[in-house]
Amino acid sequence: MSVVTVQLGQCGNQIGHEVFSALCSDVRGTHGLCSRKENESYHDSCKERFFCEEESGVPVARAVLVDMEPKVISQTLSMAARSGHWKYNSHSHFCQKQGSGNNWASGYSVHGPRHKEAIMNLVQKEAEKCDRLGGFFTIMSMAGGTGSGLGAFVTQCLRDAFPTSFILNHVIWPYGTGEVIVQNYNSVLTLSHLYQSSDALLVHENDVIHKICAQLMNIKQISFRDVNQVIAHQLGSVFQPTHTAGEGSSYSRNPLGDVMEALVPHPEFKLLGLRNIPQMPENSLPYSTFSWPGLTKHLRQMLIANAKMEEGIDWQVRPPHPGSSIPSTNKPLHFNTSIANLVILRGKDVHGVDLGSFQDPSLYTSWLNPQDAFSAWKTPRAFNKYEKSASVVSNSQFLLKPLDSIVGKAWNMFASKAYLHQYTKFGIQEEDFLDCFTTLEQVISSYTNL
Amino acid sequence: MTQSVVVQVGQCGNQVGCRFWDLALREHAAVNKKGIYDEALSSFFRNVDMRGGGNDPDIYKGKICSLKARALLIDMEEGVVNEILQGPLRDVFDSKQLITDVSGSGNNWAVGHKIYGCQYRENIVEKLRKTAEHCDCLQCFFIIHSMGGGTGSGLGTFVLNLLEEEFPEVYRFVTSVYPSGEDDVITSPYNSVLAMKELNEHADCVLPIENESLFEIVNKIHQMINSGKLGSTVKQNSLVTSSAGSAKTLQEKPFDAMNNIVANLLLNLTSSARFEGSLNMDLNEISMNLVPFPRLHYLVSSLTPLYTLADVNVPSRRLDQMFSDAFSRDHQLIQADPKHSLYLACALLVRGNVQVSDLRRNIERLKPSLHFVSWNQEGWKTGLCSVPPVGHSHSLLALANNTCVKPTFIELKDRFMKLYKKKAHLHHYLQIDGMEQSCFSEAISSLSDLIEEYNELDATKGGPRIDPLRLKIAV
């Protein structure tokens, strides 16, 4: 089954380009470290999911590019074409001239309805090219105007037009100290709307990725390109083909559906965080060796201690004693309670790895059996030059603090009524804001009481 | 890509405007080596086929034929505009973009606003419409004028009004030169306060400029060059005051250096909208992020660096110095000290080889020494444009919505009251048709209200931070 990607706004388009680049270069690489048969299977599966063939033989990304001003899209299209290894369909993009001015209301209430038909036509065309449609993957930031506002509107349209398809929104959370002054308003409006129409929100925070670039990747002058490449690597580690049904099975064909089944048992809980190890500069890779026990141990501790990366993990954090039912107020501080987790392992000798420690019932809420709360996907085919690579996608309290912080700051600004006139002039009123705040306080409360 | 139109009114407006067009051509020539008419150029220039002989249709692609500025030049005396038309920029404007008269406004706002406004209204509207028709997607009007005189101040604000009526959807950014204390125009306080009321009500954003600040910056540069402290030579064309490399190679006039600073301000302001970058900042985003309440739309600007040394490798320490300078008193374009007042919002537009980590590092470094209003503690708007200005490898424009404009306004009010109490020169205004005492009382009242809004915000500075209670959810 194929996934149609919708890239929204400057951020969405810049990241989308890095994602397809990473997928393509991984597939073309010779570092698979597995049998030729395995490699071919992997290649075919990836192609089916994300690309379609053209007569020229150059794979064409299954993507629709949307932005309200032309500079980024034209840059993105030409960068892809210049690579020679893949490209975008030259017709699958929509842009306007003026941009959304970082105004969620402008993106949602003005541009959305105005351009709905044109955008949905492009999406429909891409969907029709798929033999079987596996769902939609949207990439957007929530701080600006287009990705956030128009993105929320488009997600709603996707839900209306494709009621039975999976929709996964990849959302970028901005730096805490601001890229956009009204980013907290835009974030609150985006998240509350996406929560209604989307199946799940997969989140990356700029602050976290920035730290990874600085401390793990040793990059001196970090550019947005560096940040986006780390994000693309992490996404690739989740969405490249895997055997979800154990050794000997063929590659899974329904990546989005599998994610939803594994991680989203209840519609109130849709926030997914992502951690990936190891992360290091490319030129250090030949000098490093990894062991699965080491990697899985670190990954598990990162999960339960809510560490953002593999350095600076707090090893003191331990799960509560098993067997006793403990009210949430008595749980150890800083312990990250999970609803469901998905671990993905890629590389040599992967099928023998023991992941029992992830099935420890004390990691989870009591609603699901630990066997149902935990899923593991594996492939012996190494990913992106890393001999061994492990990721965890987690529906847990990972994002509770950041979400609470964003809502707090937005509420603080809302109480002073600052900037509201910019939104009301496009039809978003104070009551709409209040509804959004209520929705998110509900989400915060639900996650807090796990 | 959107277009912007510059409306330059009065002597000051036109002199600054002239520098702007000159430097804009220089900037685009440096970037656009192949001579192709591209989207960046189209934001300020039309590409016209001159062979049509009078009809001059626009050419949208391909090689540059003849560039025409998207501008309207308005002055009620002919001297300045005539000079422009005889100078090296004459081909950039055509006669259909000019509105002139002979006798000037006599430094009287009422003459500019009421008499000439009325007289030239239709002419102005028609020419504006024509200019707008040549634009695919008109986003913004830039008005350049001074506040202290008669034409720029009176007719300039009349045009501002007109723009709101005729083109309500298009942004109005106004660059206003405020008079200094020792201004030789006695009635400049009257003109300025009457103009302020119009700016309060009809402008989207105002960038106030004070001649004193420009003068100090020019002096600072002269001192640095002549002191010989620098060691290596300074790149001539990198001076924020210089016209080197531009069309105007005739002898520089005394105000040219100062006007170049303002021209550079406008170029940097629009750079992210014209050129590519990893984090674009368009004009509508500036208005959205920096104006928390409709009337508080006065932005203090600062430009750094003022010059670049000839050595190419710029260590990161110098980059950090650029950020520090942007917040120092010496680099502001009005006599104000934002560091010791309250920030409502701040925008940083970086050009050139600067990455997001440099930006983040400097924000973290400078934040502790700045005071932000309680509801916007982390209120930074940032933009990264890849194309640096001519002669520099990187540059920074900082725009601050800060209560440090208050003293400027209070001083203006004081100077106004000094004259008004004695009714000095009032008759020159009241004898004009349409002017009444109420115009003055309304204007001063508008200014007082504005000052009061800033006062209320200042009162919150330094006080205890009380976060409002969050909504409670029943569990």
PDB file of N, CA and C in Angstrom, chain A residues 235-304:
ATOM      1  N   LEU A 235      12.574   9.794  10.989  1.00  0.00           N
ATOM      2  CA  LEU A 235      11.343   9.346  10.331  1.00  0.00           C
ATOM      3  C   LEU A 235      11.611   8.122   9.470  1.00  0.00           C
ATOM      4  N   GLY A 236      12.741   8.142   8.774  1.00  0.00           N
ATOM      5  CA  GLY A 236      13.084   6.995   7.931  1.00  0.00           C
ATOM      6  C   GLY A 236      13.227   5.736   8.763  1.00  0.00           C
ATOM      7  N   SER A 237      13.777   5.897   9.962  1.00  0.00           N
ATOM      8  CA  SER A 237      13.987   4.720  10.805  1.00  0.00           C
ATOM      9  C   SER A 237      12.659   4.100  11.231  1.00  0.00           C
ATOM     10  N   VAL A 238      11.584   4.847  11.153  1.00  0.00           N
ATOM     11  CA  VAL A 238      10.261   4.316  11.489  1.00  0.00           C
ATOM     12  C   VAL A 238       9.556   3.792  10.249  1.00  0.00           C
ATOM     13  N   PHE A 239       9.627   4.550   9.150  1.00  0.00           N
ATOM     14  CA  PHE A 239       8.772   4.236   8.007  1.00  0.00           C
ATOM     15  C   PHE A 239       9.403   3.422   6.901  1.00  0.00           C
ATOM     16  N   GLN A 240      10.694   3.149   6.961  1.00  0.00           N
ATOM     17  CA  GLN A 240      11.239   2.220   5.989  1.00  0.00           C
ATOM     18  C   GLN A 240      10.670   0.840   6.302  1.00  0.00           C
ATOM     19  N   PRO A 241      10.679  -0.057   5.314  1.00  0.00           N
ATOM     20  CA  PRO A 241       9.987  -1.344   5.486  1.00  0.00           C
ATOM     21  C   PRO A 241      10.525  -2.167   6.654  1.00  0.00           C
ATOM     22  N   THR A 242       9.641  -2.892   7.303  1.00  0.00           N
ATOM     23  CA  THR A 242      10.030  -3.815   8.370  1.00  0.00           C
ATOM     24  C   THR A 242       9.136  -5.042   8.311  1.00  0.00           C
ATOM     25  N   HIS A 243       9.597  -6.093   9.020  1.00  0.00           N
ATOM     26  CA  HIS A 243       8.757  -7.284   9.161  1.00  0.00           C
ATOM     27  C   HIS A 243       7.985  -7.123  10.448  1.00  0.00           C
ATOM     28  N   THR A 244       6.718  -6.834  10.352  1.00  0.00           N
ATOM     29  CA  THR A 244       5.970  -6.625  11.585  1.00  0.00           C
ATOM     30  C   THR A 244       5.481  -7.932  12.178  1.00  0.00           C
ATOM     31  N   ALA A 245       5.517  -8.949  11.376  1.00  0.00           N
ATOM     32  CA  ALA A 245       4.934 -10.206  11.873  1.00  0.00           C
ATOM     33  C   ALA A 245       5.991 -11.239  12.188  1.00  0.00           C
ATOM     34  N   GLY A 246       7.193 -10.778  12.508  1.00  0.00           N
ATOM     35  CA  GLY A 246       8.207 -11.736  12.944  1.00  0.00           C
ATOM     36  C   GLY A 246       9.079 -12.245  11.804  1.00  0.00           C
ATOM     37  N   GLU A 247      10.082 -13.014  12.172  1.00  0.00           N
ATOM     38  CA  GLU A 247      11.058 -13.503  11.201  1.00  0.00           C
ATOM     39  C   GLU A 247      10.416 -14.398  10.165  1.00  0.00           C
ATOM     40  N   GLY A 248      10.857 -14.254   8.960  1.00  0.00           N
ATOM     41  CA  GLY A 248      10.331 -15.133   7.919  1.00  0.00           C
ATOM     42  C   GLY A 248       9.120 -14.566   7.213  1.00  0.00           C
ATOM     43  N   SER A 249       8.493 -13.578   7.801  1.00  0.00           N
ATOM     44  CA  SER A 249       7.329 -12.998   7.115  1.00  0.00           C
ATOM     45  C   SER A 249       7.822 -12.009   6.066  1.00  0.00           C
ATOM     46  N   SER A 250       6.961 -11.585   5.226  1.00  0.00           N
ATOM     47  CA  SER A 250       7.369 -10.600   4.224  1.00  0.00           C
ATOM     48  C   SER A 250       7.236  -9.205   4.838  1.00  0.00           C
ATOM     49  N   TYR A 251       7.717  -8.230   4.102  1.00  0.00           N
ATOM     50  CA  TYR A 251       7.637  -6.867   4.592  1.00  0.00           C
ATOM     51  C   TYR A 251       6.181  -6.437   4.730  1.00  0.00           C
ATOM     52  N   SER A 252       5.905  -5.729   5.804  1.00  0.00           N
ATOM     53  CA  SER A 252       4.542  -5.269   6.045  1.00  0.00           C
ATOM     54  C   SER A 252       4.145  -4.282   4.967  1.00  0.00           C
ATOM     55  N   ARG A 253       2.876  -4.267   4.640  1.00  0.00           N
ATOM     56  CA  ARG A 253       2.450  -3.411   3.537  1.00  0.00           C
ATOM     57  C   ARG A 253       1.614  -2.213   3.976  1.00  0.00           C
ATOM     58  N   ASN A 254       1.383  -2.099   5.254  1.00  0.00           N
ATOM     59  CA  ASN A 254       0.468  -1.057   5.700  1.00  0.00           C
ATOM     60  C   ASN A 254       1.064  -0.243   6.845  1.00  0.00           C
ATOM     61  N   PRO A 255       2.069   0.537   6.544  1.00  0.00           N
ATOM     62  CA  PRO A 255       2.801   1.189   7.642  1.00  0.00           C
ATOM     63  C   PRO A 255       1.924   2.066   8.541  1.00  0.00           C
ATOM     64  N   LEU A 256       1.079   2.891   7.961  1.00  0.00           N
ATOM     65  CA  LEU A 256       0.290   3.801   8.811  1.00  0.00           C
ATOM     66  C   LEU A 256      -0.718   3.022   9.634  1.00  0.00           C
ATOM     67  N   GLY A 257      -1.359   2.069   9.003  1.00  0.00           N
ATOM     68  CA  GLY A 257      -2.331   1.261   9.722  1.00  0.00           C
ATOM     69  C   GLY A 257      -1.684   0.519  10.874  1.00  0.00           C
ATOM     70  N   ASP A 258      -0.475  -0.004  10.608  1.00  0.00           N
ATOM     71  CA  ASP A 258       0.238  -0.725  11.659  1.00  0.00           C
ATOM     72  C   ASP A 258       0.572   0.192  12.825  1.00  0.00           C
ATOM     73  N   VAL A 259       0.985   1.426  12.523  1.00  0.00           N
ATOM     74  CA  VAL A 259       1.303   2.382  13.590  1.00  0.00           C
ATOM     75  C   VAL A 259       0.070   2.652  14.447  1.00  0.00           C
ATOM     76  N   MET A 260      -1.045   2.889  13.797  1.00  0.00           N
ATOM     77  CA  MET A 260      -2.263   3.196  14.544  1.00  0.00           C
ATOM     78  C   MET A 260      -2.679   2.020  15.421  1.00  0.00           C
ATOM     79  N   GLU A 261      -2.583   0.821  14.826  1.00  0.00           N
ATOM     80  CA  GLU A 261      -3.004  -0.356  15.573  1.00  0.00           C
ATOM     81  C   GLU A 261      -2.120  -0.568  16.792  1.00  0.00           C
ATOM     82  N   ALA A 262      -0.820  -0.308  16.584  1.00  0.00           N
ATOM     83  CA  ALA A 262       0.112  -0.555  17.677  1.00  0.00           C
ATOM     84  C   ALA A 262       0.002   0.495  18.778  1.00  0.00           C
ATOM     85  N   LEU A 263      -0.294   1.736  18.398  1.00  0.00           N
ATOM     86  CA  LEU A 263      -0.078   2.816  19.354  1.00  0.00           C
ATOM     87  C   LEU A 263      -1.287   3.628  19.762  1.00  0.00           C
ATOM     88  N   VAL A 264      -2.388   3.543  19.027  1.00  0.00           N
ATOM     89  CA  VAL A 264      -3.488   4.447  19.360  1.00  0.00           C
ATOM     90  C   VAL A 264      -4.751   3.666  19.698  1.00  0.00           C
ATOM     91  N   PRO A 265      -4.829   3.129  20.913  1.00  0.00           N
ATOM     92  CA  PRO A 265      -6.012   2.342  21.265  1.00  0.00           C
ATOM     93  C   PRO A 265      -7.213   3.217  21.635  1.00  0.00           C
ATOM     94  N   HIS A 266      -6.964   4.483  21.924  1.00  0.00           N
ATOM     95  CA  HIS A 266      -8.053   5.316  22.423  1.00  0.00           C
ATOM     96  C   HIS A 266      -7.944   6.708  21.806  1.00  0.00           C
ATOM     97  N   PRO A 267      -9.039   7.277  21.286  1.00  0.00           N
ATOM     98  CA  PRO A 267      -8.939   8.540  20.559  1.00  0.00           C
ATOM     99  C   PRO A 267      -8.552   9.754  21.404  1.00  0.00           C
ATOM    100  N   GLU A 268      -8.588   9.600  22.723  1.00  0.00           N
ATOM    101  CA  GLU A 268      -8.188  10.732  23.561  1.00  0.00           C
ATOM    102  C   GLU A 268      -6.671  10.878  23.606  1.00  0.00           C
ATOM    103  N   PHE A 269      -5.976   9.818  23.216  1.00  0.00           N
ATOM    104  CA  PHE A 269      -4.516   9.803  23.353  1.00  0.00           C
ATOM    105  C   PHE A 269      -3.865   9.631  21.990  1.00  0.00           C
ATOM    106  N   LYS A 270      -3.479  10.767  21.392  1.00  0.00           N
ATOM    107  CA  LYS A 270      -2.967  10.700  20.027  1.00  0.00           C
ATOM    108  C   LYS A 270      -1.555  11.244  19.869  1.00  0.00           C
ATOM    109  N   LEU A 271      -0.922  11.635  20.964  1.00  0.00           N
ATOM    110  CA  LEU A 271       0.387  12.280  20.821  1.00  0.00           C
ATOM    111  C   LEU A 271       1.512  11.248  20.858  1.00  0.00           C
ATOM    112  N   LEU A 272       2.276  11.175  19.791  1.00  0.00           N
ATOM    113  CA  LEU A 272       3.343  10.186  19.699  1.00  0.00           C
ATOM    114  C   LEU A 272       4.704  10.880  19.671  1.00  0.00           C
ATOM    115  N   GLY A 273       5.619  10.371  20.511  1.00  0.00           N
ATOM    116  CA  GLY A 273       6.980  10.892  20.489  1.00  0.00           C
ATOM    117  C   GLY A 273       7.899   9.872  19.867  1.00  0.00           C
ATOM    118  N   LEU A 274       9.076  10.310  19.476  1.00  0.00           N
ATOM    119  CA  LEU A 274       9.988   9.422  18.749  1.00  0.00           C
ATOM    120  C   LEU A 274      11.398   9.583  19.289  1.00  0.00           C
ATOM    121  N   ARG A 275      12.067   8.449  19.552  1.00  0.00           N
ATOM    122  CA  ARG A 275      13.475   8.494  19.951  1.00  0.00           C
ATOM    123  C   ARG A 275      14.228   7.505  19.094  1.00  0.00           C
ATOM    124  N   ASN A 276      15.458   7.850  18.726  1.00  0.00           N
ATOM    125  CA  ASN A 276      16.233   6.974  17.854  1.00  0.00           C
ATOM    126  C   ASN A 276      17.680   6.961  18.335  1.00  0.00           C
ATOM    127  N   ILE A 277      18.270   5.773  18.420  1.00  0.00           N
ATOM    128  CA  ILE A 277      19.708   5.682  18.717  1.00  0.00           C
ATOM    129  C   ILE A 277      20.329   4.642  17.816  1.00  0.00           C
ATOM    130  N   PRO A 278      21.632   4.697  17.561  1.00  0.00           N
ATOM    131  CA  PRO A 278      22.519   5.788  17.941  1.00  0.00           C
ATOM    132  C   PRO A 278      22.456   6.926  16.932  1.00  0.00           C
ATOM    133  N   GLN A 279      22.920   8.108  17.367  1.00  0.00           N
ATOM    134  CA  GLN A 279      23.021   9.237  16.438  1.00  0.00           C
ATOM    135  C   GLN A 279      24.432   9.747  16.546  1.00  0.00           C
ATOM    136  N   MET A 280      25.142   9.780  15.449  1.00  0.00           N
ATOM    137  CA  MET A 280      26.497  10.301  15.498  1.00  0.00           C
ATOM    138  C   MET A 280      26.916  10.814  14.133  1.00  0.00           C
ATOM    139  N   PRO A 281      28.001  11.600  14.093  1.00  0.00           N
ATOM    140  CA  PRO A 281      28.452  12.109  12.795  1.00  0.00           C
ATOM    141  C   PRO A 281      28.819  10.955  11.877  1.00  0.00           C
ATOM    142  N   GLU A 282      28.555  11.117  10.597  1.00  0.00           N
ATOM    143  CA  GLU A 282      28.768  10.037   9.642  1.00  0.00           C
ATOM    144  C   GLU A 282      30.190   9.532   9.650  1.00  0.00           C
ATOM    145  N   ASN A 283      31.159  10.435   9.820  1.00  0.00           N
ATOM    146  CA  ASN A 283      32.540   9.966   9.742  1.00  0.00           C
ATOM    147  C   ASN A 283      32.986   9.212  10.988  1.00  0.00           C
ATOM    148  N   SER A 284      32.169   9.210  12.039  1.00  0.00           N
ATOM    149  CA  SER A 284      32.515   8.394  13.201  1.00  0.00           C
ATOM    150  C   SER A 284      32.008   6.977  13.077  1.00  0.00           C
ATOM    151  N   LEU A 285      31.066   6.772  12.141  1.00  0.00           N
ATOM    152  CA  LEU A 285      30.426   5.458  12.063  1.00  0.00           C
ATOM    153  C   LEU A 285      31.379   4.280  11.876  1.00  0.00           C
ATOM    154  N   PRO A 286      32.367   4.393  10.964  1.00  0.00           N
ATOM    155  CA  PRO A 286      33.245   3.235  10.761  1.00  0.00           C
ATOM    156  C   PRO A 286      34.017   2.845  12.019  1.00  0.00           C
ATOM    157  N   TYR A 287      34.153   3.770  12.970  1.00  0.00           N
ATOM    158  CA  TYR A 287      34.960   3.477  14.156  1.00  0.00           C
ATOM    159  C   TYR A 287      34.129   3.030  15.348  1.00  0.00           C
ATOM    160  N   SER A 288      32.842   2.872  15.124  1.00  0.00           N
ATOM    161  CA  SER A 288      31.996   2.541  16.274  1.00  0.00           C
ATOM    162  C   SER A 288      31.375   1.179  16.111  1.00  0.00           C
ATOM    163  N   THR A 289      31.259   0.487  17.222  1.00  0.00           N
ATOM    164  CA  THR A 289      30.523  -0.778  17.171  1.00  0.00           C
ATOM    165  C   THR A 289      29.416  -0.722  18.212  1.00  0.00           C
ATOM    166  N   PHE A 290      28.361  -1.432  17.938  1.00  0.00           N
ATOM    167  CA  PHE A 290      27.234  -1.426  18.852  1.00  0.00           C
ATOM    168  C   PHE A 290      26.801  -2.840  19.163  1.00  0.00           C
ATOM    169  N   SER A 291      26.210  -2.966  20.327  1.00  0.00           N
ATOM    170  CA  SER A 291      25.629  -4.268  20.642  1.00  0.00           C
ATOM    171  C   SER A 291      24.153  -4.047  20.892  1.00  0.00           C
ATOM    172  N   TRP A 292      23.343  -5.024  20.526  1.00  0.00           N
ATOM    173  CA  TRP A 292      21.912  -4.890  20.738  1.00  0.00           C
ATOM    174  C   TRP A 292      21.545  -4.733  22.204  1.00  0.00           C
ATOM    175  N   PRO A 293      22.137  -5.547  23.105  1.00  0.00           N
ATOM    176  CA  PRO A 293      21.771  -5.351  24.516  1.00  0.00           C
ATOM    177  C   PRO A 293      22.039  -3.922  24.984  1.00  0.00           C
ATOM    178  N   GLY A 294      23.199  -3.367  24.555  1.00  0.00           N
ATOM    179  CA  GLY A 294      23.526  -1.994  24.934  1.00  0.00           C
ATOM    180  C   GLY A 294      22.510  -1.002  24.402  1.00  0.00           C
ATOM    181  N   LEU A 295      22.174  -1.159  23.125  1.00  0.00           N
ATOM    182  CA  LEU A 295      21.240  -0.225  22.502  1.00  0.00           C
ATOM    183  C   LEU A 295      19.865  -0.313  23.142  1.00  0.00           C
ATOM    184  N   THR A 296      19.388  -1.526  23.354  1.00  0.00           N
ATOM    185  CA  THR A 296      18.024  -1.645  23.878  1.00  0.00           C
ATOM    186  C   THR A 296      17.950  -1.182  25.319  1.00  0.00           C
ATOM    187  N   LYS A 297      19.045  -1.400  26.052  1.00  0.00           N
ATOM    188  CA  LYS A 297      19.042  -0.931  27.440  1.00  0.00           C
ATOM    189  C   LYS A 297      18.931   0.583  27.497  1.00  0.00           C
ATOM    190  N   HIS A 298      19.747   1.252  26.655  1.00  0.00           N
ATOM    191  CA  HIS A 298      19.698   2.717  26.611  1.00  0.00           C
ATOM    192  C   HIS A 298      18.338   3.207  26.154  1.00  0.00           C
ATOM    193  N   LEU A 299      17.815   2.555  25.141  1.00  0.00           N
ATOM    194  CA  LEU A 299      16.532   3.000  24.605  1.00  0.00           C
ATOM    195  C   LEU A 299      15.435   2.888  25.655  1.00  0.00           C
ATOM    196  N   ARG A 300      15.477   1.794  26.412  1.00  0.00           N
ATOM    197  CA  ARG A 300      14.442   1.598  27.432  1.00  0.00           C
ATOM    198  C   ARG A 300      14.536   2.664  28.510  1.00  0.00           C
ATOM    199  N   GLN A 301      15.775   2.983  28.905  1.00  0.00           N
ATOM    200  CA  GLN A 301      15.927   4.005  29.941  1.00  0.00           C
ATOM    201  C   GLN A 301      15.531   5.376  29.411  1.00  0.00           C
ATOM    202  N   MET A 302      15.824   5.611  28.138  1.00  0.00           N
ATOM    203  CA  MET A 302      15.403   6.884  27.535  1.00  0.00           C
ATOM    204  C   MET A 302      13.885   6.991  27.598  1.00  0.00           C
ATOM    205  N   LEU A 303      13.232   5.842  27.373  1.00  0.00           N
ATOM    206  CA  LEU A 303      11.782   5.841  27.388  1.00  0.00           C
ATOM    207  C   LEU A 303      11.245   6.144  28.781  1.00  0.00           C
ATOM    208  N   ILE A 304      11.742   5.402  29.795  1.00  0.00           N
ATOM    209  CA  ILE A 304      11.113   5.583  31.088  1.00  0.00           C
ATOM    210  C   ILE A 304      11.567   6.849  31.809  1.00  0.00           C
TER     211      ILE A 304
END
